[in-house]
Every structure is written in C-alpha cells, then in structure tokens.
Tab-separated table of C-alpha atoms in Angstrom:
chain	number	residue	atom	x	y	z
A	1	UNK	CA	-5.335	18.732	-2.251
A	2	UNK	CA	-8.809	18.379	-0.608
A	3	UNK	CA	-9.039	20.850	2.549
A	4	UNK	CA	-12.964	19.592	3.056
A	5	UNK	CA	-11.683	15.747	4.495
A	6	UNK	CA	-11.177	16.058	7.753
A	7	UNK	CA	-8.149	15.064	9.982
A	8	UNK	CA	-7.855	11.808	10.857
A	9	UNK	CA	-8.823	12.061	15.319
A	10	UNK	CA	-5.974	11.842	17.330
A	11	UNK	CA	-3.615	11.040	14.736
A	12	UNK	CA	-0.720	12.801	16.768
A	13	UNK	CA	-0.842	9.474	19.053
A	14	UNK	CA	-0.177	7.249	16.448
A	15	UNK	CA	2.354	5.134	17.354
A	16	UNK	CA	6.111	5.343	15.664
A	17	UNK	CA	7.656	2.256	17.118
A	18	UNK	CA	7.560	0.575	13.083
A	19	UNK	CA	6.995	3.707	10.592
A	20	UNK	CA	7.360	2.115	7.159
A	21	UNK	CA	10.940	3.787	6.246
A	22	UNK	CA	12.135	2.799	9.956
A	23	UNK	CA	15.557	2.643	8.765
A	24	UNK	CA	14.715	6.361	6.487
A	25	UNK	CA	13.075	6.942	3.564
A	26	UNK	CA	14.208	8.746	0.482
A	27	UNK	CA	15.327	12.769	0.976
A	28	UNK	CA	13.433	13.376	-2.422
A	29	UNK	CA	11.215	11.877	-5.515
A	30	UNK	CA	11.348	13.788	-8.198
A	31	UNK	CA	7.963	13.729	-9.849
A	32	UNK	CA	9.534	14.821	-13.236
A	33	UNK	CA	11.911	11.690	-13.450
A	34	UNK	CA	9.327	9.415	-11.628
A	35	UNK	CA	7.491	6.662	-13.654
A	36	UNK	CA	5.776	3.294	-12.246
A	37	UNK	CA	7.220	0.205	-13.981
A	38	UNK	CA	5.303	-2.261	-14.297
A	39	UNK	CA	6.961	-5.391	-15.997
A	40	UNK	CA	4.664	-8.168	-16.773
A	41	UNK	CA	5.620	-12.091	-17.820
A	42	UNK	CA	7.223	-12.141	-21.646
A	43	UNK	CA	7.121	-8.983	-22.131
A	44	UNK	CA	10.727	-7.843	-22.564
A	45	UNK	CA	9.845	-4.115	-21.670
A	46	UNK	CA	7.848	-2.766	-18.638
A	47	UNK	CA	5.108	-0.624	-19.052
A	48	UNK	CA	5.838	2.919	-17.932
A	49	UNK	CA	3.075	5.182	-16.544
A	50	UNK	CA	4.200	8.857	-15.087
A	51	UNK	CA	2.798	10.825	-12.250
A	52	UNK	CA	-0.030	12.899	-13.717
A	53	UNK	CA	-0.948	9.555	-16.258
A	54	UNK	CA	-1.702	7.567	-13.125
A	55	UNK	CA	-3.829	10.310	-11.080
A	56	UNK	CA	-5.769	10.390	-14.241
A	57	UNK	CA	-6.920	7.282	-13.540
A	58	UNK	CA	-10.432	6.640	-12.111
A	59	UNK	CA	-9.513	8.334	-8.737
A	60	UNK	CA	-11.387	7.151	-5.387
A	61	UNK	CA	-11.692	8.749	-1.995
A	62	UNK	CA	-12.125	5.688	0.794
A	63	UNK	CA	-11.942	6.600	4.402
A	64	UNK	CA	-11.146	2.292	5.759
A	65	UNK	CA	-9.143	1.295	8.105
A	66	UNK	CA	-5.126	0.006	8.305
A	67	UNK	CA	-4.063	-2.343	10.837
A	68	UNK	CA	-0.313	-2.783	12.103
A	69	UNK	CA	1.579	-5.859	12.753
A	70	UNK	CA	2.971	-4.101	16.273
A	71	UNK	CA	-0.898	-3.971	17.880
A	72	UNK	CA	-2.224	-0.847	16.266
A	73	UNK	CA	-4.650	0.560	13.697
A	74	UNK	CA	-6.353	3.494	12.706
A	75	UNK	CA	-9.315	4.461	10.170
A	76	UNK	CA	-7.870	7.160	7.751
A	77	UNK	CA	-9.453	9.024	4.267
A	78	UNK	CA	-7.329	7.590	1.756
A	79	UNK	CA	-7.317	9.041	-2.356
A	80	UNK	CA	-5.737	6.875	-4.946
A	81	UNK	CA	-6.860	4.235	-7.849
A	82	UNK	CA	-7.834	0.823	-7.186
A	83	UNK	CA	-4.990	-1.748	-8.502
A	84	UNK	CA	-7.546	-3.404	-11.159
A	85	UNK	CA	-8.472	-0.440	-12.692
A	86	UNK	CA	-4.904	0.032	-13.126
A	87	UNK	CA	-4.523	-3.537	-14.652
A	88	UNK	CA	-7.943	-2.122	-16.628
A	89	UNK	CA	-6.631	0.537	-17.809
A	90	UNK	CA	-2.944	-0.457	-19.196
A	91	UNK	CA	-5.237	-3.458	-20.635
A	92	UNK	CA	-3.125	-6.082	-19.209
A	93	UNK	CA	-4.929	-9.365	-19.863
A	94	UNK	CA	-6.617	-11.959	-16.779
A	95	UNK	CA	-4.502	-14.565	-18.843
A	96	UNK	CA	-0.556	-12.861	-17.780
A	97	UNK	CA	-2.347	-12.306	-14.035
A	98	UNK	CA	-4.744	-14.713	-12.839
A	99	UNK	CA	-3.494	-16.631	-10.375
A	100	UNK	CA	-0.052	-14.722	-10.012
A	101	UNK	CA	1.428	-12.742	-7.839
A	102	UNK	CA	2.689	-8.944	-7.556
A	103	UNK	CA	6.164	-7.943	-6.379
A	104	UNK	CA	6.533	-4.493	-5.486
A	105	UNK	CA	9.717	-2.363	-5.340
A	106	UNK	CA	10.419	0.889	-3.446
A	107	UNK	CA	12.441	3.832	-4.824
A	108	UNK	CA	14.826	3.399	-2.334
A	109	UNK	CA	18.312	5.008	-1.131
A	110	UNK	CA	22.056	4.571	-1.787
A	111	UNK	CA	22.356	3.838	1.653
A	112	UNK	CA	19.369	1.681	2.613
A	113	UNK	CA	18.925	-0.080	-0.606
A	114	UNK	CA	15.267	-0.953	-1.546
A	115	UNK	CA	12.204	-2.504	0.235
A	116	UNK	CA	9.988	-5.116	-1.371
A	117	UNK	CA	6.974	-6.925	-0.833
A	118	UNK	CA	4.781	-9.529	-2.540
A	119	UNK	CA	1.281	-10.339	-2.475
A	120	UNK	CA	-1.565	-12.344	-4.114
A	121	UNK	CA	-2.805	-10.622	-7.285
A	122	UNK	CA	-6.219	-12.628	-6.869
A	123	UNK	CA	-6.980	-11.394	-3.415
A	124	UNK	CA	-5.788	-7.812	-4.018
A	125	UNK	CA	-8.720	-7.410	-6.539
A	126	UNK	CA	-11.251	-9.209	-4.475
A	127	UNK	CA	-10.502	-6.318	-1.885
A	128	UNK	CA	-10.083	-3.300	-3.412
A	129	UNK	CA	-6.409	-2.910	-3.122
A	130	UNK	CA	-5.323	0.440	-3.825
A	131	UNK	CA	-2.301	2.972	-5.147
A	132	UNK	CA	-2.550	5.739	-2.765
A	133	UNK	CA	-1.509	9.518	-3.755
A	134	UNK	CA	-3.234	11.392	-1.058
A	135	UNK	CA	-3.978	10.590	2.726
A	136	UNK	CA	-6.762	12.690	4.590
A	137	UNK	CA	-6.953	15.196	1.611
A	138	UNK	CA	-3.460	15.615	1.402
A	139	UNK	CA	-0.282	14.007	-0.647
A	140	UNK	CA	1.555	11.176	1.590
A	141	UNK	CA	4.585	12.682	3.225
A	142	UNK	CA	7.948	11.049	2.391
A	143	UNK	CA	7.408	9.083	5.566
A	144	UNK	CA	4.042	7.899	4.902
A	145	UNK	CA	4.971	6.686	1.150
A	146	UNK	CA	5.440	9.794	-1.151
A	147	UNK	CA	4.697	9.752	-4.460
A	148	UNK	CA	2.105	6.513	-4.551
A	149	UNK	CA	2.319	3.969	-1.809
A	150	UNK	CA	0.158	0.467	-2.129
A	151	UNK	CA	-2.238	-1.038	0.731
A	152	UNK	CA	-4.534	-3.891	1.014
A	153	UNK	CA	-6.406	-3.105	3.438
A	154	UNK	CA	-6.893	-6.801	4.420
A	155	UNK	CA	-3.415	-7.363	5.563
A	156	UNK	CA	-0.713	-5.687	7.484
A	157	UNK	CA	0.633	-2.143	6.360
A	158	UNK	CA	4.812	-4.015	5.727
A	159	UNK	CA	2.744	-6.331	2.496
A	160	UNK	CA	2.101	-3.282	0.934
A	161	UNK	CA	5.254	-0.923	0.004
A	162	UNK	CA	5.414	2.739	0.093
A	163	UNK	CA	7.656	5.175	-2.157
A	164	UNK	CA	6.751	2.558	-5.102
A	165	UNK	CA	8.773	2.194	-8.306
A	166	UNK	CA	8.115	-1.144	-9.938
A	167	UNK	CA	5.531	-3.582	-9.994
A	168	UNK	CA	6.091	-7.192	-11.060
A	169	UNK	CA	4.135	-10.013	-12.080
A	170	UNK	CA	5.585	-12.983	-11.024
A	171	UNK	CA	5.250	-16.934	-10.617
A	172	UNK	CA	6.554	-16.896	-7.454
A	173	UNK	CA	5.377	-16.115	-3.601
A	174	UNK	CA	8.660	-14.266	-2.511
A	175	UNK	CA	9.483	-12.932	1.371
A	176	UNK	CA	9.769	-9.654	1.190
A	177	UNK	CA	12.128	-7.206	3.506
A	178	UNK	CA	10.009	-7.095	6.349
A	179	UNK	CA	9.849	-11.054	6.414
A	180	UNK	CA	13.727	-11.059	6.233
A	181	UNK	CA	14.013	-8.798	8.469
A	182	UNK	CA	11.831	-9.241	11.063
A	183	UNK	CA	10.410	-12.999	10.538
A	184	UNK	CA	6.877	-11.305	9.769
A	185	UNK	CA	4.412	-13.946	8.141
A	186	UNK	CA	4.796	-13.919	3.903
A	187	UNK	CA	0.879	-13.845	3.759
A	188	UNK	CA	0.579	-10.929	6.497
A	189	UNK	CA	-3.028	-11.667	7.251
A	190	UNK	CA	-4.188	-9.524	9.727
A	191	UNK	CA	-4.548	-12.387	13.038
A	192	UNK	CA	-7.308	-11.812	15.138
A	193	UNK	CA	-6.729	-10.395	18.741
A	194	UNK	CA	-7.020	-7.237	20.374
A	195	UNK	CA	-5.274	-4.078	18.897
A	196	UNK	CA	-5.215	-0.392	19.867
A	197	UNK	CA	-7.559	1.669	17.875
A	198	UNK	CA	-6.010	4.827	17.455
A	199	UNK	CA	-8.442	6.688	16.319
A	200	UNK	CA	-10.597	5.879	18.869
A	201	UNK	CA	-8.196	5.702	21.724
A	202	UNK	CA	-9.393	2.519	22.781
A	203	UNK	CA	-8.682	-1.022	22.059
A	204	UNK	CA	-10.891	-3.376	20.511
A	205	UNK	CA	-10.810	-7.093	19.289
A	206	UNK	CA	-10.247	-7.152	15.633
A	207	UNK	CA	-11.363	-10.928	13.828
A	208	UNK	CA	-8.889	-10.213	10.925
A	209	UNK	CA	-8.989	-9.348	7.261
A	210	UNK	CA	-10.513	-5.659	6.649
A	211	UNK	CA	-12.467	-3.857	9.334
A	212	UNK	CA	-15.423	-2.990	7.887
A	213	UNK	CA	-17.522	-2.450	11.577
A	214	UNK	CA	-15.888	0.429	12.979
C-alpha cells in the first residue's frame, strides 16, 4: 500500500454503465489458495506462481491511461509487473510464444461462470502490457479486478480480464465473453473518435492505441 500516489481526479464520476464484473464479481479470493496458471503448448502441467511469488517480481508503478469501449477513459497510477518479465522470469522460451496468442481466464462464480479474453502475445510485449496488483497506491477492489487483473493499455479495458486465474498460450485467436456477449471487436483496438476524459472532465479526440499525450 502506497499512501504517497495520489487519487486519481474526479474518479467518483467515473462512469458505471460497463464495470468489468457487470453481471458481479467474485464475493472473495482467497490469497492463500490463489495461484496463476499458466499452461503453455506441450507442456502437460501449467506453471503455478502464488501471490507473494508474483509481487516479487520486478514491480513497476505507471500512472497511463485506460480507455473504454462505452466512450470513456481515464489516466490512473497503476502497480503491477509487466507480462514479459513474467514470461522472463518463469523462463518460458520466444520459441512456445512468438507469434501466439494469450487466453486469459477469470476466477469466476458458481453462478456467473467465468470471463475470458484473448489477445496477441506479440503486441502485448511491444506495449508494456501489464499484471496489475495495486491501482492508485492501493490493491484493486473486487470490482476493479482483485487479486491481479491484466491491461494493455493499447486496447479496450473487456481484452484484458480482471480477477485472473489462468493464462494460456494458444494457436488460436478466440472471441472472448465480451465479444459473445456484446458483439465487441476480437482485436479491441481502441477506434479513434471522441471520448470523455474523466479525469479531466472534458472530452477529447483520442487517434487510438495508447494515449501517451495527455
């Protein structure tokens, strides 16, 4: 917990017509029971990293900015590990990743099931995807992801799943739940078009991929 980062401005007026878990997200993770899967090709057992193994991972502090596929977006001060040093650091090899893809899996509920997403492993590295613990200095709520949510900041928030469980690398470009559900684009790149900046309480025209100029 890092009282020094300020709170993101005006984050009480972000809107909550899509939060992530819009259906609810789980009443508890158990941090004692948690572990991150992550199952790679011909390899007949996932890897298993804990909790307090993963936060000892090369952690970075990033304030950047998260854009919404319902017209929104906000710059907030984000703490987690980038997903390549994660790769790094379990020492899974460019030869079972390059060019594949990563399925993620949510914890999920008995009664809603689990939500999953897939994106380009490639492009994830090339911009600085990242396995988030802690938003402005403190851990995610159990709305906002709790334990370890993943973003790319380069596409909308639904590619990049919250309450995360299991990580797969896979041949193939899967819709996800919000694509299913919704008819969202599989690639979620961020289109370019005005959006309301909620940090700023104004709106401004966004060209698409990360914001980087405000």
């Amino acid at each position: 917990m890092n009282n020094t980062i300020p709170k993101t401005p005006w984050i009480e007026k972000k809107p909550s017509s899509l939060r992530y878990y819009q259906e609810g997200p789980p009443s508890l993770a158990d941090l004692n029971k948690w572990t991150l899967n992550i199952f790679i090709p011909d390899q007949e057992k996932p890897i298993q990293i804990n909790y307090n193994e993963l936060r000892s991972i090369l952690q970075r502090t990033e304030n950047r900015r998260v854009v919404c596929v319902c017209n929104w977006s906000i710059r907030r001060t984000w703490t987690g590990i980038y997903l390549e040093d994660l790769f790094k650091y379990l020492k899974i090899k460019e030869s079972q990743f390059k060019g594949k893809f990563l399925k993620q899996i949510s914890i999920g509920t008995a009664e809603k099931g689990k939500y999953d997403s897939t994106i380009r492993i490639d492009d994830a590295f090339e911009r600085k995807a990242m396995l988030i613990f802690d938003v402005d200095g403190q851990p995610l709520s159990l709305e906002e992801g709790y334990p370890v949510r993943l973003i790319d900041f380069g596409l909308y928030r639904y590619k990049g799943i919250k309450g995360l469980s299991e990580l797969h690398i896979t041949n193939e470009f899967e819709a996800g739940h919000w694509e299913a559900m919704a008819g969202y684009c599989k690639e979620g790149k961020v289109k370019p078009k005005r959006y309301r900046i909620v940090d700023l309480q104004e709106h401004r025209f966004i060209e698409g991929a990360e914001v980087t100029n405000f």
